[in-house]
Coordinates of C-alpha atoms in Angstrom, one line a residue:
M95 CA 0.1 0.0 0.1
E96 CA 1.4 3.4 -1.0
K97 CA 2.2 5.5 1.7
N98 CA 0.2 8.8 2.1
I99 CA 2.7 11.6 2.0
I100 CA 2.2 14.7 4.5
H101 CA 3.9 17.8 3.4
S102 CA 2.3 21.0 5.0
A103 CA 4.1 24.3 6.0
K104 CA 2.8 27.8 6.9
F105 CA 4.3 31.1 7.5
W106 CA 2.8 34.1 8.9
K107 CA 3.6 37.3 10.6
P108 CA 1.8 38.5 13.9
D109 CA 0.4 42.0 13.7
I110 CA 3.1 43.6 15.7
Q111 CA 5.8 46.1 15.1
E112 CA 8.6 43.7 16.0
D113 CA 10.1 41.5 13.1
V114 CA 8.9 38.1 14.1
I115 CA 7.6 35.4 12.0
L116 CA 5.9 32.3 13.0
Y117 CA 5.6 29.0 11.2
K118 CA 4.1 25.5 11.4
G119 CA 5.0 22.4 9.6
H120 CA 3.8 18.7 9.4
F121 CA 6.0 16.2 7.3
N122 CA 6.2 12.5 7.3
T123 CA 8.8 12.2 4.6
F124 CA 10.7 15.4 4.2
E125 CA 14.1 15.9 5.1
F126 CA 15.5 19.5 5.4
D127 CA 19.0 20.1 4.1
K128 CA 21.6 21.7 6.7
H129 CA 20.9 25.1 6.9
V130 CA 21.1 28.5 8.9
H131 CA 18.7 31.3 9.8
E132 CA 19.7 35.0 10.1
E133 CA 17.2 35.2 13.1
Y134 CA 16.9 33.3 16.2
T135 CA 15.1 30.4 16.0
I136 CA 12.7 28.8 18.9
T137 CA 11.2 25.4 17.8
L138 CA 8.3 23.4 19.6
V139 CA 7.7 19.9 18.7
Q140 CA 3.9 19.4 18.7
E141 CA 3.4 15.8 17.7
G142 CA 5.5 12.7 16.8
R143 CA 9.3 12.3 16.9
M144 CA 11.8 14.5 15.1
K145 CA 15.2 14.1 14.4
A146 CA 17.5 16.8 14.2
F147 CA 21.2 17.6 13.3
L148 CA 22.5 20.3 16.1
D149 CA 25.8 21.2 17.1
G150 CA 27.5 18.6 14.9
F151 CA 25.2 15.7 16.1
S152 CA 22.1 13.8 15.3
H153 CA 19.5 14.0 18.1
S154 CA 16.0 12.9 18.5
F155 CA 13.0 14.9 19.9
N156 CA 9.4 13.9 21.3
K157 CA 6.4 16.1 21.8
S158 CA 7.2 18.9 24.1
A159 CA 10.6 19.5 23.1
I160 CA 11.9 23.1 22.9
L161 CA 15.0 23.6 20.5
T162 CA 16.7 27.0 20.7
L163 CA 18.8 28.1 17.9
N164 CA 21.0 31.1 17.5
P165 CA 21.5 33.1 14.3
D166 CA 23.8 31.5 11.6
E167 CA 23.8 28.0 13.8
V168 CA 23.7 25.2 11.4
H169 CA 21.0 22.6 11.6
A170 CA 18.7 20.2 9.8
C171 CA 15.5 18.0 10.6
K172 CA 13.9 15.1 9.4
T173 CA 11.2 12.5 10.3
S174 CA 12.1 10.0 12.9
N175 CA 9.5 7.3 12.0
N176 CA 6.6 6.7 9.5
E177 CA 4.1 9.0 11.8
G178 CA 5.9 12.1 11.1
Y179 CA 6.1 15.2 13.4
K180 CA 4.4 18.5 13.6
Y181 CA 6.3 21.6 15.0
N182 CA 6.1 25.4 15.3
S183 CA 8.9 27.7 15.0
I184 CA 9.4 31.5 16.1
Y185 CA 11.8 33.3 14.2
F186 CA 12.9 36.7 15.6
K187 CA 16.0 39.2 15.3
S188 CA 18.5 40.4 17.9
S189 CA 16.8 43.9 17.9
I190 CA 14.1 42.5 20.1
F191 CA 16.8 41.5 22.7
E192 CA 18.1 45.0 22.6
K193 CA 14.8 46.8 23.3
I194 CA 13.7 44.2 25.9
F195 CA 17.0 45.0 27.9
E196 CA 17.6 48.5 26.5
D197 CA 21.4 48.1 26.1
S198 CA 23.5 47.4 22.8
S199 CA 25.4 44.7 24.3
S200 CA 22.2 42.7 24.2
K201 CA 22.8 42.0 20.6
N202 CA 25.4 39.5 21.7
I203 CA 22.9 37.3 23.6
Y204 CA 23.1 33.7 22.6
F205 CA 21.6 30.5 23.6
K206 CA 23.8 28.2 25.7
K207 CA 22.2 25.0 24.8
N208 CA 20.1 23.6 21.8
T209 CA 17.5 22.5 24.0
L210 CA 15.4 23.6 27.0
E211 CA 13.3 21.6 29.2
N212 CA 10.6 23.7 30.7
K213 CA 7.1 22.6 30.6
E214 CA 5.6 25.9 31.5
I215 CA 7.5 28.0 28.9
Y216 CA 6.7 25.2 26.3
R217 CA 2.8 25.5 27.3
K218 CA 2.9 29.2 27.1
L219 CA 4.6 29.3 23.8
S220 CA 2.4 26.6 22.2
F221 CA -0.6 28.6 23.3
L222 CA 0.7 32.0 22.0
V223 CA 1.3 30.8 18.7
S224 CA -2.0 28.9 18.4
Q225 CA -3.9 31.7 19.4
N226 CA -2.1 34.1 17.1
E227 CA -2.8 31.6 14.3
K228 CA -6.7 31.9 15.0
D229 CA -6.5 35.3 15.2
S230 CA -8.0 35.1 18.7
I231 CA -5.3 37.4 20.8
S232 CA -4.8 41.0 20.8
K233 CA -1.6 42.5 19.4
L234 CA -0.8 44.0 22.8
D235 CA -1.4 40.7 24.6
F236 CA 0.7 38.8 22.1
E237 CA 3.5 41.1 22.6
C238 CA 3.3 41.1 26.5
Q239 CA 3.2 37.4 26.8
F240 CA 6.1 37.0 24.1
I241 CA 8.5 39.5 25.7
D242 CA 7.9 38.0 29.2
I243 CA 8.6 34.4 27.8
L244 CA 11.8 35.6 26.2
K245 CA 12.8 37.1 29.5
D246 CA 12.4 33.8 31.0
I247 CA 14.3 32.1 28.2
V248 CA 17.2 34.5 28.4
Y249 CA 17.3 33.8 32.4
L250 CA 17.5 30.1 31.8
N251 CA 19.3 29.5 28.7
T252 CA 21.4 32.5 27.5
N253 CA 24.9 33.9 28.3
K254 CA 23.9 37.6 28.3
N255 CA 26.5 40.2 27.3
T256 CA 28.9 37.3 26.2
Q257 CA 29.9 37.1 22.5
S258 CA 28.5 33.8 21.0
N259 CA 31.2 31.2 20.3
T260 CA 28.4 28.4 19.5
S261 CA 30.0 27.7 16.2
G262 CA 33.7 28.2 17.6
N263 CA 34.1 30.9 14.9
S264 CA 37.5 32.2 14.5
S265 CA 38.1 35.8 13.1
L266 CA 39.0 34.2 9.8
I267 CA 35.7 32.5 9.5
L268 CA 33.9 35.6 10.8
K269 CA 35.6 37.7 7.8
A270 CA 34.8 34.8 5.2
K271 CA 31.1 35.0 6.2
E272 CA 31.1 38.5 6.0
F273 CA 32.7 38.9 2.6
M274 CA 30.1 36.2 1.4
N275 CA 27.0 38.2 3.1
D276 CA 28.3 41.3 1.4
N277 CA 28.7 39.7 -2.1
F278 CA 26.1 37.0 -2.1
S279 CA 24.5 38.0 -5.5
L280 CA 28.0 37.5 -7.1
D281 CA 29.5 34.4 -8.7
L282 CA 32.2 34.0 -6.2
S283 CA 34.8 31.2 -6.2
L284 CA 36.8 29.8 -3.5
D285 CA 39.9 31.7 -4.7
D286 CA 37.9 35.1 -4.5
I287 CA 37.2 34.4 -0.7
A288 CA 40.7 33.1 0.1
N289 CA 42.4 36.3 -1.8
E290 CA 40.1 38.5 0.0
L291 CA 41.5 37.1 3.4
N292 CA 44.8 36.7 2.1
V293 CA 45.0 32.9 3.0
S294 CA 45.5 29.5 1.0
K295 CA 42.0 28.3 -0.2
Y296 CA 42.7 25.1 0.9
H297 CA 43.4 26.1 4.5
L298 CA 40.0 28.3 4.3
L299 CA 38.0 25.1 3.1
R300 CA 39.4 23.0 5.8
L301 CA 38.7 25.5 8.6
F302 CA 35.5 26.7 7.2
K303 CA 34.1 23.0 7.3
E304 CA 35.6 22.3 10.6
K305 CA 34.0 25.3 12.3
T306 CA 30.4 25.3 10.4
Y307 CA 30.1 21.7 9.3
L308 CA 29.6 23.4 5.7
S309 CA 31.5 24.2 2.7
P310 CA 31.7 27.7 1.9
H311 CA 29.6 27.0 -1.3
T312 CA 26.8 25.5 0.6
Y313 CA 27.1 28.6 3.1
L314 CA 26.5 31.1 0.2
M315 CA 23.6 29.1 -0.9
L316 CA 22.0 29.3 2.2
R317 CA 22.7 33.3 2.6
R318 CA 21.1 33.4 -0.8
V319 CA 17.8 31.6 0.3
E320 CA 17.7 33.8 3.3
K321 CA 18.0 37.0 1.0
A322 CA 15.3 35.3 -1.3
K323 CA 13.1 34.9 1.6
Q324 CA 13.2 38.6 2.4
A325 CA 12.6 39.6 -1.3
L326 CA 9.6 37.4 -1.5
Q327 CA 8.1 38.9 1.7
N328 CA 8.6 42.1 0.3
G329 CA 6.5 41.2 -2.9
E330 CA 9.5 40.7 -5.5
S331 CA 8.6 38.3 -8.3
I332 CA 10.2 34.9 -8.4
I333 CA 12.1 35.4 -11.4
N334 CA 13.6 38.8 -10.4
T335 CA 14.4 37.3 -6.9
A336 CA 16.4 34.4 -8.5
Y337 CA 18.3 37.1 -10.5
L338 CA 18.9 39.3 -7.5
C339 CA 19.9 36.7 -5.0
G340 CA 22.4 35.1 -7.3
F341 CA 20.9 32.0 -8.6
T342 CA 21.5 30.9 -12.1
D343 CA 17.8 30.7 -12.8
Q344 CA 14.4 30.2 -11.5
S345 CA 14.6 26.4 -11.2
H346 CA 18.0 26.7 -9.3
L347 CA 16.0 28.9 -6.7
N348 CA 13.3 26.6 -6.5
K349 CA 15.4 23.6 -5.9
R350 CA 17.6 25.4 -3.2
F351 CA 14.4 27.2 -1.5
K352 CA 12.5 24.1 -1.2
A353 CA 15.4 21.9 0.2
I354 CA 15.4 24.4 3.0
T355 CA 12.1 25.6 3.6
G356 CA 9.9 22.8 2.5
L357 CA 8.0 25.1 0.1
T358 CA 8.6 26.5 -3.3
P359 CA 9.3 30.1 -3.6
G360 CA 5.8 30.7 -5.0
S361 CA 4.0 29.0 -1.9
Y362 CA 6.3 31.0 0.3
K363 CA 5.5 34.0 -1.3
S364 CA 1.7 33.5 -1.0
F365 CA 1.8 33.8 2.8
F366 CA 2.8 37.2 2.8
N367 CA 1.4 39.1 -0.4

C-alpha cells in the first residue's frame, strides 16, 4: 500500500511592530538540508518524533521538546519514523533583545544550549502561537506575553552580554562569512574568498568546514535563500528574486529554496502577499 505523504507548511507574521515570523509544519517523509537562519529560532515539537542535526550531532526529540537556535547556527531536521512530526517555530531578530534590555550589548545574547526543558515555557509558547494563528489574541497581549517568555528563556538558557562562540568561529571564519554576506549575489569562487582574506583556499576550506560543518559554497547558497525569503516577503517576483539573489535561474532557486523551507518560492510568497 502506497504511503500517504504529508507535506504541510505555513508562515505568517503576527500583527506587531517587532520583526517576528511564525511557522507551523507537518511532515512524514521530508528531510531538510543543513541550513542556517539569520534570526534566532525557537522550535516546539507538537506531535510525533523529530530527528535533528544540531551542534554537529544527530538528536531525537519527542512532543514538548523546545529547540533554541542562534543566528547562523547550522541545523537540519527530518522524520524519525513513519508517523512523522508536527512543530511550530518562532523566528525573531536580535533587535528584540536590545529593546527588551535597553542596551546595545544585548545583541550578543546567545543560547547556551540547543534544547530547553521547561513544561511551562512550552505550554505558554504553544498557546501563544496557536492563539495568534486563530487571530484570537490582541496585538498588545501577544507582545506582552512573548516578551515575558523571552525574558524567562534569557534567564534560563543564555549567556547575556557574552559574545557567541557557539560555532567556534575564529576571526577568519567571521571575515569569510562577512565577505559572502556582502557579495551574496556575485558568482564567487573559493579563490575570491581566500584572496580577500589573504589565506590559502585549502586552509580556508578545511577551517570553514571544521567550524561550520558546511562548505563555503553551501553557506553562500544558504545566504542566498535567506535573501530570497526577504525579497519574496517584500513582494518581489520569483524570477527577479532568482536574479537578484545570485541563482543561475528560477529552477535553481526553486530547488535550493524547497530543500531548506519545504516550500516552493511561489508557495512561500503567497503567505506574505
